Each structure stands twice: as structure tokens, then as C-alpha cells.
Coordinates of C-alpha atoms in Angstrom, one line a residue:
X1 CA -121.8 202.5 235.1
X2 CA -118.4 204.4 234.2
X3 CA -117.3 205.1 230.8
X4 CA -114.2 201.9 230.8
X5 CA -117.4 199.3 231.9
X6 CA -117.8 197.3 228.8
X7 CA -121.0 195.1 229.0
X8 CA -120.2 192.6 226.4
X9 CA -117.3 192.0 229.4
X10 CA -119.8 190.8 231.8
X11 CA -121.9 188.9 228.9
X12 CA -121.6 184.7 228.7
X13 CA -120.0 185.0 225.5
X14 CA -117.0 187.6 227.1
X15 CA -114.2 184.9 227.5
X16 CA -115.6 182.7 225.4
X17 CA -113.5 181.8 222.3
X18 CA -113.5 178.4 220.5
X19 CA -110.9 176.4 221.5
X20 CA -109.8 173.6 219.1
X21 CA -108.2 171.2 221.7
X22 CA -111.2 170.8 223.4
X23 CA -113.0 169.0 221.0
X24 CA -110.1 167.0 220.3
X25 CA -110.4 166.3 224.2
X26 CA -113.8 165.4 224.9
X27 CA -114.0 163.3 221.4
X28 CA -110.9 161.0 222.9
X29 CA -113.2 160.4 226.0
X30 CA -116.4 160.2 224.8
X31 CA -115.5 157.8 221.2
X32 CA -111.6 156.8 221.1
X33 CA -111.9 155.4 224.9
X34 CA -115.0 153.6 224.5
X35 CA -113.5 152.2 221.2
X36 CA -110.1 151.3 222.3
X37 CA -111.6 149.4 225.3
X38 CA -113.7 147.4 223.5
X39 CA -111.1 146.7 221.5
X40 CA -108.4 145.9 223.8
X41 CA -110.6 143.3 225.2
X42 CA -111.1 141.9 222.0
X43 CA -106.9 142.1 220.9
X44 CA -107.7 139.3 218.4
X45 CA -109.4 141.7 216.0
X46 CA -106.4 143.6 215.5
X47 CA -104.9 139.6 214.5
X48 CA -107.7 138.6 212.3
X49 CA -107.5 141.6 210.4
X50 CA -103.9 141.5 210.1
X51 CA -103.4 145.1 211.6
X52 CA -99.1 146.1 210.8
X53 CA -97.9 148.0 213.9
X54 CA -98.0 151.3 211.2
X55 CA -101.6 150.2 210.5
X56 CA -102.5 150.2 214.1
X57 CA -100.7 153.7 214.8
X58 CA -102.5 155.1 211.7
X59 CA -105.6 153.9 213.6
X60 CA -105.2 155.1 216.7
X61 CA -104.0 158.6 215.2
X62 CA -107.6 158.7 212.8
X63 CA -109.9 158.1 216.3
X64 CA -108.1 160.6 218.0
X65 CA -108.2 163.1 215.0
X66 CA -112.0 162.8 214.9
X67 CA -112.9 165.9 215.0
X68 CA -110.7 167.6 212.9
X69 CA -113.4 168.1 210.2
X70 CA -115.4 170.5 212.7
X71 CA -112.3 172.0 214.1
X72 CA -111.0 172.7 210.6
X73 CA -114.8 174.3 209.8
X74 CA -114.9 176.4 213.0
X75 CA -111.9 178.1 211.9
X76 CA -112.4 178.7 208.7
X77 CA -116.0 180.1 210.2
X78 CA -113.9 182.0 212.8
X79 CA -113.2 185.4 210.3
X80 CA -116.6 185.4 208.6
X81 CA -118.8 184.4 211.2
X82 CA -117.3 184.4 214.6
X83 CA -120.8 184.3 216.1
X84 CA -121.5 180.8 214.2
X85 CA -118.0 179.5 214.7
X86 CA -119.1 179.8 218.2
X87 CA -122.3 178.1 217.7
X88 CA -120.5 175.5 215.5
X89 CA -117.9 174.8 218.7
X90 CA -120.4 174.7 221.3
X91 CA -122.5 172.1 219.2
X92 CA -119.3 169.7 219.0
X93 CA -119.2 169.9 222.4
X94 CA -122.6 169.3 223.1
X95 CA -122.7 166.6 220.8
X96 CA -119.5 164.8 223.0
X97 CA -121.0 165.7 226.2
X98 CA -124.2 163.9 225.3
X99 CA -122.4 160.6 223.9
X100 CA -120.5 160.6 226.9
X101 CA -123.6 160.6 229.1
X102 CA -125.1 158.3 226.5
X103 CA -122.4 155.6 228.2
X104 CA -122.8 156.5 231.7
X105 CA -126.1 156.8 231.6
X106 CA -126.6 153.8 229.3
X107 CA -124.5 151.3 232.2
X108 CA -127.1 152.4 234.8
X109 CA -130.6 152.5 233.3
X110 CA -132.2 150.1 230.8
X111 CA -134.6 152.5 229.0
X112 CA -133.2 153.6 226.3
X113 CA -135.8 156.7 225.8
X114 CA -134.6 157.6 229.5
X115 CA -131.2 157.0 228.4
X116 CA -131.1 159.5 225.1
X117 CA -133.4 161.9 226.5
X118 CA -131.1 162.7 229.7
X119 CA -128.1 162.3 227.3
X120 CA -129.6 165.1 225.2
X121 CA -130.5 166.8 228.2
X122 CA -126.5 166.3 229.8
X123 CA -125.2 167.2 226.2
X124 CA -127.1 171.0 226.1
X125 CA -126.3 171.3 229.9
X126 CA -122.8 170.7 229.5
X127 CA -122.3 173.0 226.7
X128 CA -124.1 175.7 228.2
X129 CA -121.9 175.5 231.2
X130 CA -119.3 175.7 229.2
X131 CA -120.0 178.8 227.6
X132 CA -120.7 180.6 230.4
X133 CA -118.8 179.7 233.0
X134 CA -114.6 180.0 232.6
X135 CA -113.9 177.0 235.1
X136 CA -115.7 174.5 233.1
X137 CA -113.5 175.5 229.9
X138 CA -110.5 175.0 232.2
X139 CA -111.6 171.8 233.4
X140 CA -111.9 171.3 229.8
X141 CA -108.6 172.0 229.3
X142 CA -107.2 169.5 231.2
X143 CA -109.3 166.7 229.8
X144 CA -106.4 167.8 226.8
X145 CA -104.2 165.2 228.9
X146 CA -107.0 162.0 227.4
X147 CA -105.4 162.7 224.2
X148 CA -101.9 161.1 225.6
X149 CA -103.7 159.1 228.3
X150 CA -106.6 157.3 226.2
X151 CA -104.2 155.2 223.5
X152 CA -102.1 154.0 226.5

């Protein structure tokens, strides 16, 4: 090993920094899509409850916004506590993996322990791949487009 090597450069963690779009991404697919397509199939709900065309932006803008209540905490974590900023981040994305697998999973099988556990299971899989491997945060980055694309 040479003097420049830096090992915390080859660790997991190296290019791994919270990034606040991403929750905002994988919350749109994994509550704001489910939501909006149950309700679009249900318009009348949006009627009976007498829903103004503000009211129904103010809606829309609230699911998608979802997770600014983490994202605001993993910041203000960031300075004091990087290291738990991180752990904060990677737990909101855990938790939205697993509710999105929680869907997929829940259209396919019937057992509902079968169901949560391999939710749970997707959830801590899909947030360990994401803090260690660059290409999953990437992908990540482009689910950031489900934020336009989800309302529509």
C-alpha cells in the first residue's frame, strides 16, 4: 500500500452520502403511486368530499412531500452525527424498499407472514445494496423522475 491509498476510499461507506431526493423518490413509488391509483379508480372520492382543484394540488403536493420530516432530520443530523444521518437515510430507504415489496409481493402470495417477512427481508437487502454499491444509488437517482411521473 502507498502513502496516497486511503482505505476509508475502498470502504462501503466511501461514496456514500445521504441523498435527500432519494427518499423523496422511492416514497412516490412505494406510497403516493399506490395511493393515487386507488384513488383514480375511485374519482368519486375526490366528489364526495368536495376536493377544490387547490385542495386536490395541496394533496397531491403533501403525498409527495412525505418524507420531508426524515429528510429534514437527516440533515440537521448531517453536522453532529454524520455517521447516524447515514443510518437515519439508509433506514428511510429500507423502510420504502420494504413497502414496495410489501405490494409486489403482497399481488403474488397469499400469506401474509410470507409476505412481510420477504418484504423485511427485500427492504434490508435493498438498502444494503445501496450503500455499498454506487450503481444502485444511480439507479436511485433516476427513480427522482416518479416524482413528476407518479401525479400524472
Amino acid at each position: 500500500m502507498t502513502g496516497s491509498e486511503n482505505p476509508a476510499e475502498k470502504s462501503p461507506e466511501a461514496g456514500f452520502r445521504p441523498r435527500p431526493l432519494h427518499l423523496f423518490a422511492l416514497s412516490a413509488l412505494a406510497v403516493a403511486q399506490p395511493l393515487f391509483d386507488l384513488l383514480s379508480r375511485g374519482a368519486t372520492f375526490f366528489v364526495e368530499h368536495d376536493f377544490s382543484p387547490p385542495a386536490l394540488l395541496l394533496f397531491v403536493a403533501l403525498l409527495l412531500l412525505l418524507p420531508l420530516p426524515l429528510v429534514l432530520l437527516v440533515a440537521a443530523l448531517r453536522r453532529a452525527s454524520p455517521r447516524t444521518a447515514r443510518g437515519l437515510h439508509l433506514a428511510g430507504v429500507a423502510l420504502f424498499v420494504t413497502l414496495l415489496a410489501a405490494q409486489v409481493l403482497g399481488r403474488r402470495l397469499d400469506a401474509a407472514a410470507v409476505v412481510a417477512a420477504g418484504a423485511l427481508l427485500a427492504g434490508a437487502a435493498g438498502a444494503a445494496a445501496y450503500r455499498r454499491w454506487d450503481g444502485v444509488r444511480q439507479f436511485t437517482s433516476l427513480l427522482a423522475l416518479a416524482l413528476v411521473a407518479v401525479p400524472l
